[in-house]
Coordinates of C-alpha atoms and ligand atoms in Angstrom, one line a residue:
X1 CA 2.2 -50.8 95.5
X2 CA 2.0 -52.0 98.6
X3 CA 4.7 -52.8 99.5
X4 CA 6.3 -50.2 97.7
X5 CA 8.6 -47.4 99.5
X6 CA 5.6 -43.8 100.0
X7 CA 7.8 -40.8 99.2
X8 CA 5.6 -38.3 100.4
X9 CA 2.1 -38.8 102.1
X10 CA -0.7 -35.9 103.8
X11 CA -4.0 -35.4 104.1
X12 CA -4.9 -32.2 101.6
X13 CA -8.4 -31.0 99.9
X14 CA -9.8 -31.7 97.0
X15 CA -13.3 -30.2 96.1
X16 CA -14.4 -29.7 100.0
X17 CA -13.2 -33.2 99.7
X18 CA -10.6 -34.0 102.4
X19 CA -8.0 -36.6 100.3
X20 CA -5.3 -39.0 101.4
X21 CA -2.4 -38.0 98.8
X22 CA 0.7 -40.2 98.0
X23 CA 2.6 -39.4 96.0
X24 CA 5.0 -43.3 95.5
X25 CA 8.0 -43.9 93.2
X26 CA 5.9 -44.1 89.7
X27 CA 2.4 -43.7 91.0
X28 CA 0.8 -40.1 91.9
X29 CA -3.0 -41.5 94.9
X30 CA -5.5 -39.5 95.9
X31 CA -8.5 -41.1 97.9
X32 CA -10.9 -39.5 100.6
X33 CA -10.9 -39.9 104.0
X34 CA -13.9 -38.9 105.3
X35 CA -17.1 -41.2 104.8
X36 CA -19.8 -38.5 103.8
X37 CA -23.1 -40.4 105.5
X38 CA -25.4 -39.6 103.2
X39 CA -22.9 -41.9 100.6
X40 CA -24.9 -45.4 99.6
X41 CA -23.9 -47.9 102.3
X42 CA -22.7 -50.3 99.4
X43 CA -19.9 -47.4 98.7
X44 CA -15.8 -48.4 99.9
X45 CA -13.6 -46.1 100.0
X46 CA -11.0 -48.1 97.5
X47 CA -13.6 -46.7 94.6
X48 CA -13.1 -42.8 95.1
X49 CA -9.3 -44.2 95.1
X50 CA -7.4 -42.4 91.8
X51 CA -3.8 -42.8 90.5
X52 CA -1.8 -41.2 88.0
X53 CA 1.4 -42.6 86.7
X54 CA 4.3 -40.0 87.8
X55 CA 5.5 -41.2 83.6
X56 CA 2.3 -39.8 82.9
X57 CA 2.3 -36.3 84.4
X58 CA 2.8 -33.1 83.1
X59 CA 3.4 -31.0 85.5
X60 CA 3.2 -30.0 89.1
X61 CA 2.3 -26.4 89.3
X62 CA 1.5 -23.9 92.4
X63 CA -1.9 -22.9 92.1
X64 CA -2.2 -19.3 92.7
X65 CA -6.1 -18.1 91.8
X66 CA -8.1 -16.2 93.5
X67 CA -10.2 -17.3 95.9
X68 CA -6.8 -18.3 97.5
X69 CA -5.6 -15.0 97.7
X70 CA -8.3 -14.3 99.0
X71 CA -7.8 -16.4 102.1
X72 CA -4.0 -15.5 102.6
X73 CA -5.1 -11.6 102.6
X74 CA -8.8 -11.9 105.2
X75 CA -7.9 -15.0 107.3
X76 CA -10.1 -14.0 109.6
X77 CA -12.6 -14.2 107.1
X78 CA -13.0 -17.4 106.5
X79 CA -15.5 -20.2 106.7
X80 CA -15.1 -22.3 103.7
X81 CA -13.2 -25.6 104.1
X82 CA -11.2 -25.2 100.5
X83 CA -10.6 -21.2 102.3
X84 CA -9.0 -23.1 105.5
X85 CA -6.3 -24.4 103.0
X86 CA -5.1 -20.9 101.0
X87 CA -1.9 -23.1 100.1
X88 CA -2.6 -24.5 96.6
X89 CA -0.8 -26.7 94.2
X90 CA -2.3 -28.4 90.9
X91 CA -1.3 -31.8 88.9
X92 CA -1.6 -31.2 85.5
X93 CA -2.0 -35.3 84.0
X94 CA -2.8 -37.1 80.6
X95 CA -6.5 -38.7 80.3
X96 CA -7.4 -41.1 78.6
X97 CA -11.5 -40.3 76.8
X98 CA -12.4 -42.3 74.5
X99 CA -10.2 -45.2 72.5
X100 CA -6.8 -43.5 71.9
X101 CA -7.3 -40.0 72.7
X102 CA -5.6 -38.4 75.4
X103 CA -6.5 -34.8 77.3
X104 CA -4.7 -32.9 79.9
X105 CA -6.9 -33.1 82.8
X106 CA -6.2 -30.7 86.6
X107 CA -6.4 -32.1 89.7
X108 CA -5.4 -29.2 92.6
X109 CA -4.5 -30.0 96.3
X110 CA -5.4 -27.6 99.1
X111 CA -3.9 -27.5 101.6
X112 CA -3.3 -25.2 105.4
X113 CA 0.7 -25.6 104.9
X114 CA 2.7 -23.5 103.0
X115 CA 5.9 -25.2 103.7
X116 CA 3.8 -29.1 103.1
X117 CA 2.7 -27.3 99.2
X118 CA 6.0 -26.3 98.7
X119 CA 6.7 -30.1 100.1
X120 CA 4.9 -31.5 97.3
X121 CA 5.8 -29.1 94.6
X122 CA 9.1 -29.6 95.1
X123 CA 9.5 -33.5 95.4
X124 CA 7.0 -33.7 92.6
X125 CA 9.2 -32.1 90.6
X126 CA 12.0 -33.8 91.3
X127 CA 10.6 -37.9 90.8
X128 CA 9.5 -35.5 87.3
X129 CA 12.9 -34.8 86.3
X130 CA 14.3 -38.4 87.0
X131 CA 12.4 -38.9 84.2
X132 CA 15.0 -38.2 80.8
X133 CA 13.5 -39.6 77.8
X134 CA 11.1 -36.2 77.6
X135 CA 11.9 -33.3 76.1
X136 CA 12.9 -30.2 76.7
X137 CA 13.9 -28.4 73.9
X138 CA 11.7 -28.7 70.3
X139 CA 12.3 -27.2 66.7
X140 CA 8.7 -26.6 65.2
X141 CA 7.8 -26.8 61.9
X142 CA 4.7 -25.3 61.0
X143 CA 2.9 -25.8 57.5
X144 CA -0.1 -23.1 57.2
X145 CA -1.2 -24.1 54.4
X146 CA -1.9 -28.1 54.9
X147 CA -5.3 -29.0 55.3
X148 CA -7.2 -26.7 55.9
X149 CA -4.7 -24.6 56.3
X150 CA -5.3 -24.5 60.5
X151 CA -1.5 -25.3 61.5
X152 CA -0.7 -22.4 62.8
X153 CA -4.3 -21.8 64.7
X154 CA -4.0 -25.4 65.7
X155 CA -0.5 -25.7 67.2
X156 CA -1.0 -21.5 68.9
X157 CA -4.5 -22.5 70.8
X158 CA -3.8 -26.4 71.4
X159 CA -0.2 -27.7 71.3
X160 CA 1.6 -24.2 72.8
X161 CA -0.1 -24.1 75.7
X162 CA 0.6 -28.2 77.1
X163 CA 4.2 -27.2 75.9
X164 CA 4.2 -24.6 78.4
X165 CA 2.5 -25.5 80.8
X166 CA 5.0 -29.2 81.1
X167 CA 8.1 -26.1 80.2
X168 CA 9.4 -27.7 77.6
X169 CA 11.3 -24.7 74.9
X170 CA 10.3 -24.4 71.9
X171 CA 11.7 -22.7 68.7
X172 CA 9.2 -21.9 65.9
X173 CA 9.3 -21.8 62.3
X174 CA 6.6 -21.0 60.0
X175 CA 7.4 -21.9 56.7
X176 CA 7.6 -19.6 53.7
X177 CA 7.5 -21.8 50.8
X178 CA 7.1 -25.8 49.8
X179 CA 11.2 -27.8 50.9
X180 CA 11.2 -24.5 54.0
X181 CA 11.6 -26.7 56.5
X182 CA 13.6 -29.4 54.8
X183 CA 16.3 -27.6 53.6
X184 CA 16.8 -25.1 57.5
X185 CA 17.1 -29.1 58.7
X186 CA 19.6 -30.1 56.0
X187 CA 22.1 -26.6 56.4
X188 CA 20.8 -24.5 59.4
X189 CA 19.3 -26.1 62.1
X190 CA 21.5 -26.3 65.1
X191 CA 20.8 -29.8 66.2
X192 CA 22.6 -29.8 68.7
X193 CA 20.3 -27.0 70.4
X194 CA 17.3 -29.2 70.6
X195 CA 15.3 -32.9 71.8
X196 CA 13.6 -33.2 68.8
X197 CA 11.4 -31.7 66.0
X198 CA 7.6 -31.1 65.8
X199 CA 6.1 -31.1 62.4
X200 CA 2.9 -29.7 62.6
X201 CA 1.0 -30.3 58.8
X202 CA 0.5 -33.3 56.9
X203 CA 2.1 -36.6 55.7
X204 CA 4.3 -34.3 53.1
X205 CA 5.2 -32.0 56.2
X206 CA 6.5 -34.8 57.6
X207 CA 8.3 -36.9 54.3
X208 CA 10.6 -32.8 55.0
X209 CA 11.1 -32.8 58.0
X210 CA 12.2 -36.6 57.8
X211 CA 14.6 -35.7 54.3
X212 CA 16.0 -33.3 56.5
X213 CA 17.0 -34.6 59.0
X214 CA 18.0 -37.6 57.8
X215 CA 20.0 -36.6 55.0
X216 CA 21.1 -33.5 57.9
X217 CA 23.1 -36.7 59.7
X218 CA 24.2 -38.7 56.8
X219 CA 26.1 -35.5 55.5
X220 CA 27.5 -35.1 59.4
X221 CA 28.6 -38.7 59.0
X222 CA 30.3 -38.7 55.4
X223 CA 27.2 -41.6 54.2
X224 CA 26.3 -40.9 50.6
X225 CA 23.0 -41.6 50.2
X226 CA 23.0 -42.4 46.9
X227 CA 24.5 -45.7 47.6
X228 CA 22.0 -48.2 47.2
X229 CA 23.1 -50.2 50.2
X230 CA 24.7 -47.7 52.5
X231 CA 24.5 -48.6 56.4
X232 CA 23.0 -45.1 57.4
X233 CA 23.3 -43.5 60.3
X234 CA 19.7 -43.5 62.5
X235 CA 18.5 -40.8 63.6
X236 CA 18.9 -39.3 67.0
X237 CA 16.3 -36.6 67.3
X238 CA 12.4 -37.7 67.3
X239 CA 10.4 -36.4 65.5
X240 CA 6.9 -35.3 66.8
X241 CA 4.2 -34.9 64.8
X242 CA 0.7 -32.3 65.5
X243 CA -1.7 -33.8 63.4
X244 CA -3.0 -31.1 60.6
X245 CA -2.5 -31.4 57.2
X246 CA -4.9 -34.3 55.4
X247 CA -4.8 -37.8 54.9
X248 CA -1.9 -38.1 58.4
X249 CA -1.6 -41.5 57.9
X250 CA 1.8 -41.1 59.1
X251 CA 0.8 -40.2 62.2
X252 CA -2.6 -42.2 62.9
X253 CA -1.0 -45.7 62.1
X254 CA 1.1 -44.6 65.3
X255 CA -1.5 -42.9 67.9
X256 CA -4.9 -44.6 66.4
X257 CA -5.9 -40.8 66.5
X258 CA -5.6 -37.7 64.7
X259 CA -5.8 -35.5 67.2
X260 CA -3.2 -32.3 68.2
X261 CA -3.3 -32.3 72.1
X262 CA -2.6 -36.1 72.4
X263 CA 0.6 -35.8 69.9
X264 CA 1.5 -32.6 71.8
X265 CA 0.8 -34.8 75.1
X266 CA 2.9 -37.8 74.3
X267 CA 5.9 -35.5 73.0
X268 CA 5.3 -34.2 77.1
X269 CA 5.6 -37.7 78.3
X270 CA 9.4 -38.2 75.9
X271 CA 7.2 -41.7 74.5
X272 CA 9.6 -43.2 71.9
X273 CA 8.8 -45.5 69.0
X274 CA 10.9 -46.2 65.5
X275 CA 10.3 -46.6 62.4
X276 CA 12.3 -48.1 59.5
X277 CA 12.4 -46.1 56.5
X278 CA 12.3 -47.3 52.8
X279 CA 15.0 -45.7 49.8
X280 CA 14.4 -44.9 47.4
X281 CA 16.4 -45.4 44.4
X282 CA 16.8 -44.8 40.0
X283 CA 19.6 -46.2 38.7
X284 CA 21.1 -45.9 41.1
X285 CA 20.8 -41.8 42.1
X286 CA 18.7 -41.0 45.2
X287 CA 14.6 -39.9 44.8
X288 CA 13.8 -39.6 47.9
X289 CA 12.9 -41.9 51.5
X290 CA 9.2 -43.1 52.2
X291 CA 7.1 -43.8 55.6
X292 CA 4.1 -44.8 54.6
X293 CA 2.9 -45.5 51.4
X294 CA 4.9 -45.8 48.2
X295 CA 1.9 -46.4 45.6
X296 CA 2.5 -46.9 42.1
X297 CA -1.0 -46.4 39.2
X298 CA -3.9 -46.5 41.1
X299 CA -2.2 -44.0 43.8
X300 CA -0.3 -42.3 42.4
X301 CA -3.0 -41.3 39.6
X302 CA -4.6 -39.6 42.3
X303 CA -2.1 -37.6 43.8
X304 CA -1.1 -35.9 40.7
X305 CA -5.2 -35.1 40.0
X306 CA -5.3 -33.6 43.8
X307 CA -2.8 -31.3 43.2
X308 CA -4.4 -29.8 40.9
X309 CA -7.3 -29.1 42.7
X310 CA -5.4 -28.6 46.2
X311 CA -8.3 -25.6 46.5
X312 CA -10.8 -28.0 48.2
X313 CA -8.2 -29.3 50.7
X314 CA -9.1 -32.5 51.9
X315 CA -12.1 -33.2 50.0
X316 CA -10.4 -32.9 46.6
X317 CA -8.4 -36.6 47.3
X318 CA -11.8 -37.4 47.2
X319 CA -12.7 -36.1 43.8
X320 CA -9.7 -37.2 42.9
X321 CA -10.6 -41.2 44.2
X322 CA -13.5 -41.3 42.1
X323 CA -11.9 -39.7 39.3
X324 CA -9.7 -42.2 38.7
X325 CA -11.8 -45.3 39.9
X326 CA -13.7 -44.6 35.9
X327 CA -10.9 -44.2 33.9
X328 CA -9.7 -47.4 35.3
X329 CA -6.4 -47.6 34.2
X330 CA -3.9 -50.4 34.3
X331 CA 0.0 -50.1 33.6
X332 CA 2.1 -53.3 32.3
X333 CA 5.9 -54.0 34.9
X334 CA 7.7 -55.8 36.0
X335 CA 8.0 -56.5 40.2
X336 CA 11.3 -58.5 41.7
X337 CA 11.4 -59.1 45.5
X338 CA 13.0 -59.6 48.0
X339 CA 10.6 -61.6 50.1
X340 CA 12.1 -61.0 54.1
X341 CA 12.3 -64.0 56.5
X342 CA 9.5 -66.3 58.7
X343 CA 10.2 -64.8 61.6
X344 CA 8.8 -61.6 60.6
X345 CA 5.1 -63.3 60.0
X346 CA 3.2 -62.2 57.1
X347 CA 0.9 -59.4 55.9
X348 CA -2.5 -61.9 56.2
X349 CA -1.3 -63.6 60.0
X350 CA -3.6 -61.4 61.5
X351 CA -1.2 -59.9 63.7
X352 CA -0.8 -56.4 64.4
X353 CA 1.8 -54.0 65.4
X354 CA 0.7 -52.0 69.4
X355 CA 2.7 -50.7 71.5
X356 CA 5.3 -52.8 72.8
X357 CA 4.9 -54.9 69.8
X358 CA 7.0 -57.9 69.5
X359 CA 8.1 -58.4 66.6
X360 CA 9.7 -55.1 66.1
X361 CA 11.2 -55.4 69.2
X362 CA 12.5 -58.6 68.0
X363 CA 13.8 -57.1 64.9
X364 CA 15.2 -54.5 66.3
X365 CA 17.4 -56.8 69.1
X366 CA 18.6 -60.0 66.6
X367 CA 19.6 -57.1 64.6
X368 CA 22.3 -56.0 66.9
X369 CA 23.1 -59.7 67.2
X370 CA 23.6 -59.7 63.4
X371 CA 27.6 -60.8 63.3
X372 CA 29.5 -60.2 60.4
X373 CA 29.7 -63.2 59.5
X374 CA 25.9 -63.3 58.3
X375 CA 25.8 -59.9 57.0
X376 CA 28.3 -61.0 54.3
X377 CA 26.3 -63.8 53.2
X378 CA 23.0 -61.9 53.0
X379 CA 24.8 -59.1 51.0
X380 CA 26.1 -61.7 48.0
X381 CA 22.4 -63.2 48.2
X382 CA 20.9 -60.1 47.5
X383 CA 24.2 -58.9 44.9
X384 CA 22.7 -61.7 43.1
X385 CA 19.5 -62.0 41.6
X386 CA 19.2 -65.4 44.0
X387 CA 16.2 -65.3 46.2
X388 CA 14.8 -62.8 44.0
X389 CA 10.8 -63.4 43.1
X390 CA 9.6 -62.1 39.2
X391 CA 6.8 -60.4 38.4
X392 CA 5.6 -58.7 35.4
X393 CA 2.1 -58.4 34.5
X394 CA -0.3 -56.2 34.2
X395 CA -1.6 -53.8 37.4
X396 CA -3.7 -51.5 38.1
X397 CA -2.2 -50.7 41.7
X398 CA 0.9 -51.4 42.5
X399 CA 1.1 -50.3 46.9
X400 CA 4.4 -50.6 49.0
X401 CA 3.0 -50.0 52.3
X402 CA 5.7 -50.0 55.3
X403 CA 3.4 -49.2 58.7
X404 CA -0.5 -50.2 58.2
X405 CA -1.4 -46.3 56.6
X406 CA -4.4 -46.8 58.8
X407 CA -6.0 -43.1 58.3
X408 CA -9.7 -41.9 59.0
X409 CA -10.9 -43.0 55.3
X410 CA -9.4 -46.4 55.6
X411 CA -9.1 -47.4 59.6
X412 CA -7.5 -50.2 59.0
X413 CA -5.6 -49.2 56.6
X414 CA -3.9 -50.4 53.2
X415 CA -2.3 -53.3 55.1
X416 CA -3.8 -53.8 58.2
X417 CA -1.4 -56.4 59.6
X418 CA 1.7 -54.3 58.6
X419 CA 4.3 -53.3 61.0
X420 CA 6.4 -50.1 62.6
X421 CA 10.2 -51.2 63.1
X422 CA 10.0 -54.8 61.1
X423 CA 12.9 -54.5 58.6
X424 CA 10.1 -55.1 56.2
X425 CA 7.4 -53.0 53.6
X426 CA 4.2 -55.2 52.6
X427 CA 4.5 -55.4 48.8
X428 CA 0.4 -55.1 47.4
X429 CA -0.2 -56.1 43.6
X430 CA -3.3 -55.5 42.1
X431 CA -3.8 -56.9 38.8
X432 CA -5.8 -56.4 35.9
X433 CA -9.4 -56.3 37.0
X434 CA -13.4 -55.0 36.2
X435 CA -14.7 -52.0 37.7
X436 CA -16.1 -53.6 39.7
X437 CA -14.2 -55.7 41.0
X438 CA -11.7 -52.9 42.1
X439 CA -14.7 -51.4 43.9
X440 CA -15.4 -54.4 46.1
X441 CA -11.4 -54.7 46.7
X442 CA -11.0 -50.5 47.7
X443 CA -14.5 -50.9 49.6
X444 CA -13.1 -54.2 51.9
X445 CA -10.3 -50.7 53.3
X446 CA -13.5 -49.7 54.9
X447 CA -15.1 -52.8 56.4
X448 CA -13.6 -56.2 58.1
X449 CA -13.0 -57.9 55.2
X450 CA -9.9 -59.1 53.7
X451 CA -9.5 -57.0 50.9
X452 CA -6.2 -59.3 49.7
X453 CA -9.1 -62.1 49.4
X454 CA -9.2 -61.1 45.4
X455 CA -7.9 -63.6 42.5
X456 CA -6.1 -61.0 41.3
X457 CA -5.0 -58.5 44.1
X458 CA -1.7 -60.8 46.0
X459 CA 0.9 -59.4 49.0
X460 CA 4.4 -60.3 49.8
X461 CA 6.8 -59.5 53.6
X462 CA 9.7 -57.5 51.5
X463 CA 13.0 -56.4 51.8
X464 CA 14.0 -55.0 48.9
X465 CA 12.1 -54.3 45.9
X466 CA 12.2 -53.6 42.0
X467 CA 9.4 -51.6 39.5
X468 CA 11.0 -51.8 35.5
X469 CA 7.2 -50.4 33.8
X470 CA 7.0 -51.3 30.0
X471 CA 4.4 -53.7 28.4
X472 CA 5.5 -57.4 29.6
X473 CA 5.3 -58.4 25.4
X474 CA 7.4 -55.5 24.7
X475 CA 11.7 -54.8 25.1
X476 CA 11.0 -53.0 28.6
X477 CA 10.3 -49.3 28.4
X478 CA 13.1 -46.6 29.6
X479 CA 12.2 -44.0 32.2
X480 CA 9.2 -42.0 31.4
X481 CA 11.7 -39.4 32.2
X482 CA 13.5 -39.4 29.7
X483 CA 10.3 -39.3 26.9
X484 CA 9.3 -36.5 26.9
X485 CA 7.5 -36.6 23.8
X486 CA 5.2 -40.1 25.5
X487 CA 1.7 -39.4 25.6
X488 CA -0.6 -37.7 28.3
X489 CA -1.9 -40.2 30.0
X490 CA -4.1 -38.0 32.6
X491 CA -7.3 -40.0 33.8
X492 CA -9.4 -37.6 31.8
X493 CA -7.7 -38.2 28.3
X494 CA -7.8 -42.1 28.7
X495 CA -11.3 -41.8 28.9
X496 CA -10.8 -40.3 26.0
X497 CA -9.4 -43.5 24.2
X498 CA -6.0 -42.0 23.7
X499 CA -5.0 -44.6 25.7
X500 CA -2.8 -47.0 25.5
X501 CA -2.8 -49.7 27.6
X502 CA 1.2 -50.4 25.9
X503 CA 2.7 -47.5 26.2
X504 CA 1.2 -45.9 29.7
X505 CA 3.2 -45.3 32.7
X506 CA 1.6 -43.9 36.4
X507 CA 4.0 -42.2 39.1
X508 CA 5.0 -43.4 41.9
X509 CA 2.7 -41.4 45.4
X510 CA 5.6 -41.6 47.8
X511 CA 4.7 -40.0 51.0
X512 CA 1.9 -38.3 49.3
X513 CA 5.1 -36.6 46.7
X514 CA 5.2 -37.5 43.4
X515 CA 8.3 -38.8 42.5
X516 CA 9.5 -38.1 39.0
X517 CA 10.9 -41.6 38.0
X518 CA 8.7 -45.0 37.5
X519 CA 11.6 -47.1 37.5
X520 CA 13.4 -47.5 41.3
X521 CA 14.5 -49.3 43.5
X522 CA 13.3 -50.2 47.2
X523 CA 15.3 -50.8 50.3
X524 CA 13.5 -50.8 53.9
X525 CA 16.1 -49.6 56.4
X526 CA 15.0 -50.5 59.7
X527 CA 14.5 -48.6 62.8
X528 CA 16.1 -45.7 61.2
X529 CA 13.6 -42.9 63.0
X530 CA 12.3 -42.5 66.3
X531 CA 8.5 -40.4 66.5
X532 CA 7.5 -39.3 69.8
X533 CA 4.7 -42.3 69.9
X534 CA 4.3 -45.4 71.3
X535 CA 1.9 -47.3 68.5
X536 CA -1.4 -48.1 69.3
X537 CA -2.4 -48.8 72.7
X538 CA -4.1 -52.3 72.3
X539 CA -7.1 -50.8 74.6
X540 CA -7.4 -48.8 77.3
X541 CA -5.2 -49.0 79.9
X542 CA -6.9 -50.1 83.8
X543 CA -6.2 -48.1 86.5
X544 CA -3.3 -49.1 89.2
X545 CA -4.5 -51.1 91.6
X546 CA -3.3 -48.9 95.1
Ligands
LIG1 C1 -15.5 -47.4 48.6 C2 -14.8 -46.2 48.5 C3 -13.5 -47.0 48.9 C4 -12.4 -45.8 49.9 C5 -10.9 -46.8 50.1 C6 -10.3 -46.1 51.0 C7 -8.8 -46.5 50.9 C8 -7.8 -46.1 50.9 C9 -6.3 -46.4 51.9 C10 -5.9 -44.7 52.2 C11 -4.3 -45.1 52.0 C12 -3.6 -43.3 51.9 C13 -2.3 -43.7 52.6 C14 -2.0 -42.2 52.8 C15 -1.6 -41.4 51.8 C16 -0.5 -40.2 52.0 O1 0.5 -40.4 52.3 C17 -1.0 -39.5 51.2 C18 -0.5 -38.2 51.4 O2 -1.5 -37.6 52.5 P1 -1.4 -35.3 53.3 O3 -2.1 -34.8 51.8 O4 0.0 -35.1 52.7 O5 -1.9 -36.1 54.2 N1 -2.4 -39.0 50.2 C19 -3.1 -39.8 49.6 C20 -4.4 -39.9 50.0 O6 -2.0 -40.3 48.5
LIG2 N1 4.6 -22.4 53.7 C1 4.5 -23.4 52.6 N2 3.7 -23.1 51.5 C2 3.5 -24.0 50.5 N3 3.6 -25.1 50.3 C3 4.3 -25.6 51.9 C4 5.2 -25.0 52.9 N4 5.3 -25.6 53.4 C5 4.9 -26.4 53.7 N5 4.4 -26.7 52.0 C6 4.4 -28.0 51.7 O1 2.9 -28.4 51.2 C7 2.6 -29.5 50.8 C8 1.2 -30.1 51.6 O2 2.2 -30.2 52.9 P1 0.6 -31.6 54.3 O3 1.3 -30.7 55.5 O4 1.2 -32.7 54.0 O5 -0.5 -31.2 53.9 P2 -1.5 -32.1 53.0 O6 -1.8 -33.2 54.0 O7 -3.6 -31.4 52.4 O8 -1.1 -32.3 51.4 C9 4.3 -30.7 51.3 O9 4.9 -30.9 49.9 C10 4.6 -29.7 52.1 O10 6.1 -29.6 51.2
LIG3 CA1 7.6 -52.1 58.6

């Protein structure tokens, strides 16, 4: 740091103390100059030096407070130190508080000379303007009915002030109905006006934004989403997530916390986290995209039941989880999958996806280098059934986790070592077992034990998979939606013993939305979108040494 050129250096005043403030090309540092005689002898000067990375400065503003204004109008009356320094500027910056939690802190520097003060503001802002990854214009969608219905308040009270401080322009749309945001993005929004889209809501609301944005980009580029093997065009706009839903697993798994201010700050500093997107097709017709959980059986039934109790807010999942657990349904079906290459690791390898993850980066560079010949070869292998594994059975749950799916309910998630951007999804098969066994499996989502270490659980890292419902001993069933006369399979009816495990079908929970088909083909689209996030940081960043 000593060798780096100082851009500007001044002696200023901060809270009654004289400080030397230095702006280096990447770091702002300040430390007390005059040693107080009262200070205990062991304390060295450097312990009082503080640093902030320029890339984590939110804004540098002229400070207008009453004391300063007074000092300027009555220069003779002043005797307090800060009033001898009537000009001031405030630096707002990211401060890490508890793990993964960020807040916006302010430090104000006073000085006697107006010119110096203005020079500081100008030079600091010039440095900030060099950070070209920061968004200037954002399109914000708020779901007023997500989670505890606090979306609008959360945005106005916690997020908007941070955006204002950072000088970001926003267009805000409070949705008036389900799919309002999706449809607006699909057809109306003028995407050229924005650097990003912000989603205030839960995983369901994120799903709307994802569909609106991805579909719009494909339409604009003439890509047919109905082709399961179409090469989709990645989105240039990043998506920011302000958590205001019930589970908020996409926010939690990409940031390590569900906190609106932390999310706002990741947006302001212009973070970028690529993310895989699964495309889901039924008989060659596009159904949905998914970024977190595709769950059949247990999580499908929980979601179906919970929709009836939406008035309960986030607690509806506890009630439905309990009911679904008691009904203990299992479903016949055939799962086929195309395993991932070995170089992306294994769901039980204990390598967590963290900020700057090597596995996700490696995947990205190898994708760029992919030559056409090997791609052709791959396509041919995928089209035939070569390389595919097939598993028939009765399952309590079939889960595909494209990311860890960590959330406050399960801080390590459904697949703790899944990666955000490696082009794969972890396929977890939970076979028919006793209630007690399934309970033990569920419980391990909340403690340190390995939830895959059970005789009835297997997990595979895959690039594609297919599911066909139906009892393995019977001829494969057609899709449930084509059989409206099929018996009512709700958990309650199964408790009443009308449940027939040979014809029973569940539904797919696709990022918190129910799919209307059960026979599906899923394919992972590597790094199709980017979020204003950086993945979960390994530990608190140590202070930068100056
Ligand atoms: C004995 C107690 C055991 C508790 C085990 C809990 C395991 C929890 C794992 C949760 C994984 C959630 C994956 C995320 C799903 C969301 O997309 C979806 C929708 O979230 P949203 O309401 O839109 O925020 N939420 C649910 C519960 O299906
Ligand atoms: N204005 C609205 N009125 C009703 N539903 C809406 C509105 N805006 C969005 N939705 C829908 O609400 C559902 C749940 O939203 P979400 O924000 O994920 O909350 P939660 O996490 O509580 O489920 C989503 O499916 C979304 O499409
Ligand atoms: Ca993945």
